[in-house]
Every structure is written in structure tokens, then in C-alpha cells.
mmCIF file of C-alpha atoms in Angstrom:
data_model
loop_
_atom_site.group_PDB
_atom_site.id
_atom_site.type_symbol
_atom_site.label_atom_id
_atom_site.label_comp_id
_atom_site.label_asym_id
_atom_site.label_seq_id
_atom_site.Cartn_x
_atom_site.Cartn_y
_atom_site.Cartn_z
ATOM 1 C CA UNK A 1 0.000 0.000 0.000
ATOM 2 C CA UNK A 2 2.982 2.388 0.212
ATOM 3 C CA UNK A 3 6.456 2.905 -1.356
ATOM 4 C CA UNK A 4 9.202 0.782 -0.050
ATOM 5 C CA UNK A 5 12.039 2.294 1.556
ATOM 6 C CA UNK A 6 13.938 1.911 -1.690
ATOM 7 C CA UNK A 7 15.785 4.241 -3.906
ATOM 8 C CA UNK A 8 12.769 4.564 -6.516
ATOM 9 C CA UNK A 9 14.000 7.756 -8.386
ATOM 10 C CA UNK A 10 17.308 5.549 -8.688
ATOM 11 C CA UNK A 11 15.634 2.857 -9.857
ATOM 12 C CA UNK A 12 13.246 4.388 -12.364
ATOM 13 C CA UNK A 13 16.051 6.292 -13.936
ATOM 14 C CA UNK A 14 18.293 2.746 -14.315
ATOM 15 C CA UNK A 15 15.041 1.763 -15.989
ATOM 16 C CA UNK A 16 15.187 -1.524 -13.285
ATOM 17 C CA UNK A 17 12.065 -0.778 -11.321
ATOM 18 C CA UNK A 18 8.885 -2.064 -12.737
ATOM 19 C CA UNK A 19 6.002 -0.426 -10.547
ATOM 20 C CA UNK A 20 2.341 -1.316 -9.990
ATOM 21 C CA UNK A 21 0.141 1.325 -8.832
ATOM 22 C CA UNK A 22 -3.792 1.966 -8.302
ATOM 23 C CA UNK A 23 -4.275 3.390 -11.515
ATOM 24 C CA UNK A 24 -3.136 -0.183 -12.570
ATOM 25 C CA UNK A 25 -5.246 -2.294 -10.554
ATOM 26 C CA UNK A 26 -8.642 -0.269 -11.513
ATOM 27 C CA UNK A 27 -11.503 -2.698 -12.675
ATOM 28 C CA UNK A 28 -12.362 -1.621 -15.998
ATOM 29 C CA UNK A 29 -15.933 -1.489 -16.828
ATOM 30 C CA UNK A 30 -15.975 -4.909 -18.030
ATOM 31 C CA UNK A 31 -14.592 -6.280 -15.049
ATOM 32 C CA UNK A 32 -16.686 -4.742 -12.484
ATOM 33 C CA UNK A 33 -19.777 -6.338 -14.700
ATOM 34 C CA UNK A 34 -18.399 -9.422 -14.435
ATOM 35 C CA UNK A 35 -17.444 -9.379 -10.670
ATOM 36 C CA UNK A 36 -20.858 -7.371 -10.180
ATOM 37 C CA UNK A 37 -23.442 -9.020 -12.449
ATOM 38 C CA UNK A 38 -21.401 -12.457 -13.592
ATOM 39 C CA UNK A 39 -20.080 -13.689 -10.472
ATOM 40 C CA UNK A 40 -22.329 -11.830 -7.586
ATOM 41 C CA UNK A 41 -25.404 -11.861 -9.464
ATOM 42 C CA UNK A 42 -26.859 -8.029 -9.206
ATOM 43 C CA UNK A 43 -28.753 -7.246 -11.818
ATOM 44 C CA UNK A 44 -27.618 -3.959 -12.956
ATOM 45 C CA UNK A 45 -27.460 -2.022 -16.703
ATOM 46 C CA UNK A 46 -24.293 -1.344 -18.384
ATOM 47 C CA UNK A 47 -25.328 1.871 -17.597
ATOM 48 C CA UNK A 48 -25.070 1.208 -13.849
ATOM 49 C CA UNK A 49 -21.939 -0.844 -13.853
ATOM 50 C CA UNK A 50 -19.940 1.814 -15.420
ATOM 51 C CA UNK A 51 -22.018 4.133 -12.917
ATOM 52 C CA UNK A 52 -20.110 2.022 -10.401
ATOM 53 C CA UNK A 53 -16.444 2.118 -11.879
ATOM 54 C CA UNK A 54 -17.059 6.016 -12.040
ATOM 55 C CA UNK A 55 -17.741 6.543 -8.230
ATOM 56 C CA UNK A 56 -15.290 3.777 -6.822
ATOM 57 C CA UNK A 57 -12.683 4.868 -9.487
ATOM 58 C CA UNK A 58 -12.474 1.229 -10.241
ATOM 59 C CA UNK A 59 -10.603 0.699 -7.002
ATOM 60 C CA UNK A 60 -11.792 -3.221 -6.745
ATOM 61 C CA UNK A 61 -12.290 -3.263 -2.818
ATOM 62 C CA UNK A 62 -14.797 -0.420 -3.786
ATOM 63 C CA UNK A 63 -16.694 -2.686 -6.333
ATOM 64 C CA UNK A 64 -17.255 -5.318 -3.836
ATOM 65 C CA UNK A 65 -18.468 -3.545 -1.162
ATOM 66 C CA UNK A 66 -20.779 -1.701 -3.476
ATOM 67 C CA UNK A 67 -21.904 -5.732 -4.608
ATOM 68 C CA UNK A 68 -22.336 -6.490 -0.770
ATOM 69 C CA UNK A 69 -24.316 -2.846 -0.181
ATOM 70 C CA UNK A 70 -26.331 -4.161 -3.087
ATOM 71 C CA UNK A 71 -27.010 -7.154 -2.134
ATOM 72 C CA UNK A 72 -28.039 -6.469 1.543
ATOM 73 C CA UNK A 73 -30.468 -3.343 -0.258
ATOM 74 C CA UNK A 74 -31.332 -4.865 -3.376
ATOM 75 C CA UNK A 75 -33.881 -1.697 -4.082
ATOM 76 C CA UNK A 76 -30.562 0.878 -3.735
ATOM 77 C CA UNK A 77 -30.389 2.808 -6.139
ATOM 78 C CA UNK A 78 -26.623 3.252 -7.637
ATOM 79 C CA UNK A 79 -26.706 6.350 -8.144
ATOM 80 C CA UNK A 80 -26.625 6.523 -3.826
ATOM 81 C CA UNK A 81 -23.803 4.719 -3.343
ATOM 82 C CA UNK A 82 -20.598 6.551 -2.319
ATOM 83 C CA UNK A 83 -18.225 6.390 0.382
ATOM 84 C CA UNK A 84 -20.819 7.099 3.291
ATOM 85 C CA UNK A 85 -22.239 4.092 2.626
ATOM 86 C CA UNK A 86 -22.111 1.554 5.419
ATOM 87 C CA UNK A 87 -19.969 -1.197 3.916
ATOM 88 C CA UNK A 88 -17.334 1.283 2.791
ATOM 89 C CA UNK A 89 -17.186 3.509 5.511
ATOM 90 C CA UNK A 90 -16.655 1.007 7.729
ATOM 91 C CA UNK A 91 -13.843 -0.299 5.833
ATOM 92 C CA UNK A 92 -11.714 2.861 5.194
ATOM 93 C CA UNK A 93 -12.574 3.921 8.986
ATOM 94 C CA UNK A 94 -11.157 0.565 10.275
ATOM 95 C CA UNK A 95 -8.303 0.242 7.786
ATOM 96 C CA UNK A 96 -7.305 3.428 7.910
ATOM 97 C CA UNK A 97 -8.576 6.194 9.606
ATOM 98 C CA UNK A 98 -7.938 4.124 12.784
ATOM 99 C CA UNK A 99 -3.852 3.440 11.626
ATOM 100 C CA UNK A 100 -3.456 6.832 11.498
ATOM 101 C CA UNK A 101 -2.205 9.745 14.386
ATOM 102 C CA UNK A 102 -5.458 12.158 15.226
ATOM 103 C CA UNK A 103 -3.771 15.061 13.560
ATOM 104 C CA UNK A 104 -3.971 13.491 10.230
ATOM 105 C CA UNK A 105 -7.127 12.292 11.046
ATOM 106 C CA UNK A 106 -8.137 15.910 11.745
ATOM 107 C CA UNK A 107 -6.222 17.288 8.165
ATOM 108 C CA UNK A 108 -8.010 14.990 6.202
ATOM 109 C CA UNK A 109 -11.609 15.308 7.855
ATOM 110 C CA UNK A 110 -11.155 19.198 7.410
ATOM 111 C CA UNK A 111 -9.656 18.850 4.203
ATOM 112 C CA UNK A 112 -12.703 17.326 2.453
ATOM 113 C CA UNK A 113 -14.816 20.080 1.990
ATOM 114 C CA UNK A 114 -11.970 20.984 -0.857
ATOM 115 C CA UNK A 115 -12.478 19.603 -4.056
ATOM 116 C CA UNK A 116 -8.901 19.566 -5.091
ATOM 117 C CA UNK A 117 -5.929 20.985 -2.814
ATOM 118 C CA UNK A 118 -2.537 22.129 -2.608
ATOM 119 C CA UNK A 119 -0.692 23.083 0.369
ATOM 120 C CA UNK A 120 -1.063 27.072 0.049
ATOM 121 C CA UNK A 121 -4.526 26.178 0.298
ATOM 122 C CA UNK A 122 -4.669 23.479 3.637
ATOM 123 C CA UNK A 123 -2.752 25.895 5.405
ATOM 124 C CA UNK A 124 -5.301 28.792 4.129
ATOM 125 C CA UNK A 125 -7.942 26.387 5.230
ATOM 126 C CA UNK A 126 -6.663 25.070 8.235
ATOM 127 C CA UNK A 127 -4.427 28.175 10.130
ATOM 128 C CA UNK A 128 -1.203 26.059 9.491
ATOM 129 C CA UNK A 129 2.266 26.511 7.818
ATOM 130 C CA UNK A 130 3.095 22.317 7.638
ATOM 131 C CA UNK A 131 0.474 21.183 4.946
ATOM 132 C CA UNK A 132 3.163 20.235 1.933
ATOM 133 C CA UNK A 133 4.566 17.767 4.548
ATOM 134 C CA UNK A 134 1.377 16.443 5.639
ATOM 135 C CA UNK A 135 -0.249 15.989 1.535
ATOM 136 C CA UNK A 136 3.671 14.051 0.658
ATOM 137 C CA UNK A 137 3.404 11.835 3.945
ATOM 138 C CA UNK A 138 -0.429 11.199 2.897
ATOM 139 C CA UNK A 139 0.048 10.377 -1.088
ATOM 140 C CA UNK A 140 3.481 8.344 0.081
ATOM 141 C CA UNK A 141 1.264 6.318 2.258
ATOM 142 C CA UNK A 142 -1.002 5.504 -0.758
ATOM 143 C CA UNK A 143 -3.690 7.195 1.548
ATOM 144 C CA UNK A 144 -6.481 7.906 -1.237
ATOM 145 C CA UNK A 145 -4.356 10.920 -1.956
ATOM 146 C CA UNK A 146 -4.448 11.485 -5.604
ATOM 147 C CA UNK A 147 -1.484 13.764 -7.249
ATOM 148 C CA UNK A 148 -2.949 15.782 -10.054
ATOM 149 C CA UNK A 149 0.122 16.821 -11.188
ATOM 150 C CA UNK A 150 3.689 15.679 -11.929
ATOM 151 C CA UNK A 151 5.103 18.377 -9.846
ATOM 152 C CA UNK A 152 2.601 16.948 -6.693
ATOM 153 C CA UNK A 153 1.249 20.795 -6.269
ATOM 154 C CA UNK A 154 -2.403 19.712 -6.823
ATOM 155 C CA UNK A 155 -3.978 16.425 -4.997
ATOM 156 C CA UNK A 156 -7.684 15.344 -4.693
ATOM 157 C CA UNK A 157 -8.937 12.422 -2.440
ATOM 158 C CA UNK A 158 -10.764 9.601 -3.848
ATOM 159 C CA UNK A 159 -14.168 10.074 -4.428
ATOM 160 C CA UNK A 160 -14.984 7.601 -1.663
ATOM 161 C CA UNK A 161 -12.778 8.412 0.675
ATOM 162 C CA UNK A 162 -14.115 12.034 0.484
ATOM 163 C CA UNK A 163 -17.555 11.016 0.771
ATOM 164 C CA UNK A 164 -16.234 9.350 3.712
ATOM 165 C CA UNK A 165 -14.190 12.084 5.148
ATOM 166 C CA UNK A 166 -17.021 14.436 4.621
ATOM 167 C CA UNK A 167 -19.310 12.359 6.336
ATOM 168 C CA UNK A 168 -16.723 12.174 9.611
ATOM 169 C CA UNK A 169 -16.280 15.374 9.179
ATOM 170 C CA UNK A 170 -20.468 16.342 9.799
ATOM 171 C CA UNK A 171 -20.492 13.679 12.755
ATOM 172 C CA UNK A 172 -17.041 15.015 14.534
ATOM 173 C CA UNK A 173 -17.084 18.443 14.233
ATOM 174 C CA UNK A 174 -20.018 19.760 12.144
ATOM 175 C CA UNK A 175 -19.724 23.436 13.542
ATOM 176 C CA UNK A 176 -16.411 24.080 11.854
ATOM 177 C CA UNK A 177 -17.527 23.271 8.238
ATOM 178 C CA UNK A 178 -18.733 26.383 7.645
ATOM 179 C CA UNK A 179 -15.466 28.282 8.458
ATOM 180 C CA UNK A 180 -13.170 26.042 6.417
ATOM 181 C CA UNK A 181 -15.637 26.788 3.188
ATOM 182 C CA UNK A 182 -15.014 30.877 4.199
ATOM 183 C CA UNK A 183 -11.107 30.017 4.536
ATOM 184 C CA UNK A 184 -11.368 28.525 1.236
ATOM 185 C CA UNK A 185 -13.661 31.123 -0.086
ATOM 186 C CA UNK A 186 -11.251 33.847 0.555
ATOM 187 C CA UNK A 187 -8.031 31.656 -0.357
ATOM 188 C CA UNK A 188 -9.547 31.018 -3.617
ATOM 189 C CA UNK A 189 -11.112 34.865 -3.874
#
């Protein structure tokens, strides 16, 4: 789940290191219809399945637990599911949210009411100065921290962890989500 403690710029330069990331691993739409409809038997429309791929970014962990949400609520609608959901939320909290210190906890909670980020902006957002640190250490982990750039300036969470985060966000602290949108407001402004 995160880089090795191994000379990668080294290695990528030597042209020895063959790497396998997320991006990689993503179900395409044909395989999430055959894990979804094929092997777990949901009955859903092309339409649907590729509904599915878009929202879970084809992160395969994502696809099931949208199969088992399904399959305990066969009359959900698809167009529902996200990362609040019960199945996944459960999940990330457990197997990660709970790995990590609180203050990381807290960044990424507060974080998520920003549709894409860059450290200028946390720190805006949060009344901090340590945010480039904090968004390396989190896409290093492989925390559902998603560079949008090849200089890692610009990162956006997966779309289910957001929902997630979001959703933690309401239940922990709901009173400060207004003030991190006026932060961000007047970063952005």
C-alpha cells in the first residue's frame, strides 16, 4: 500500500524498477460487470456498472463492497452509493482512519470540503504553515491521496474516501464546516 524504503527515483532512472500502482489495478468497466453481475449476481445495466467504476474509481475493494451494499439493499439505487455508505465507511474507517495519528485524522476530515488541494490552500484552510509535509506523507502512504500533477502541487482524495471524510467530518465536528468553506472562499477569492 505504500512505497518501499527503496531508492525509486534511482531505480526508475536505471530503468530496473517495474512499478504497480492503483491506476493499474482499476476494474475496468468490463470487469466490475463481471465481478458485479457475472459472479455476484446483481442485476444492474451497463449503464449502472460503469455508474459504479465512475464513483469507486475502479478501485476493486470499492466494487465489492458496493456488490455487498447491493445485495443487503437490493432496491438501492446506484446512483446513492458513495463512500458514506455503510460497507465502505466502515472499511476505510477501520483500515485506515484508525492506523493513522489524530492530527492526520483531523487534516483529512477538514480537508474534504476541498475539491482539489494544494498546500497554500490546507494551510489557508486550516491556520497552518506544515500542509506540503502532511499531503507528501499522505500520497506516500497511498492514503487515497491522488497527485494531479507531476510536480505533486495539486492532490484530490478519492471520491470515496471524500464522501467518507465528509461524512466524519459532519459527525465530529459539524460546527467548523462552515469556516473552512469561508477560509477557502477567501483563499480562492
Amino acid at each position: 500500500r505504500s512505497d518501499p524504503p527503496l531508492p525509486l527515483g534511482l531505480l526508475r532512472a536505471r530503468g530496473t524498477l517495474g512499478e504497480i500502482r492503483a491506476h493499474d489495478l482499476a476494474f475496468t468497466v468490463d470487469e466490475a460487470r463481471e465481478l458485479l453481475v457475472e459472479r455476484e449476481g446483481i442485476a444492474l445495466s451497463e449503464a449502472d456498472v460503469a455508474l459504479l467504476v465512475e464513483r469507486t474509481e475502479g478501485w476493486p475493494a470499492g466494487l465489492y463492497l458496493a456488490a455487498l451494499s447491493l445485495q443487503a439493499s437490493p432496491d438501492l439505487d446506484v446512483t446513492g452509493f458513495g463512500g458514506d455508505d455503510r460497507f465502505v465507511a466502515d472499511y476505510l474507517r477501520s483500515e485506515h482512519l484508525s492506523q493513522l495519528e489524530p492530527k492526520d485524522v483531523e487534516f483529512l476530515t477538514r480537508t474534504s470540503v476541498l475539491d482539489r488541494m494544494t498546500a497554500p490552500l490546507c494551510d489557508a484552510v486550516l491556520d497552518r504553515n506544515d500542509s506540503a509535509e502532511t499531503l507528501a506523507d499522505l500520497e506516500h502512504a497511498n492514503l487515497f491521496v491522488v497527485a494531479l500533477d507531476h510536480r505533486s502541487g495539486w492532490y484530490r482524495y478519492h471520491h470515496l474516501f471524500r464522501d467518507m471524510l465528509q461524512a466524519e467530518l459532519a459527525r465530529r465536528e459539524p460546527e467548523v464546516v462552515r469556516d473552512l468553506n469561508a477560509r477557502a472562499a477567501t483563499w480562492c477569492a
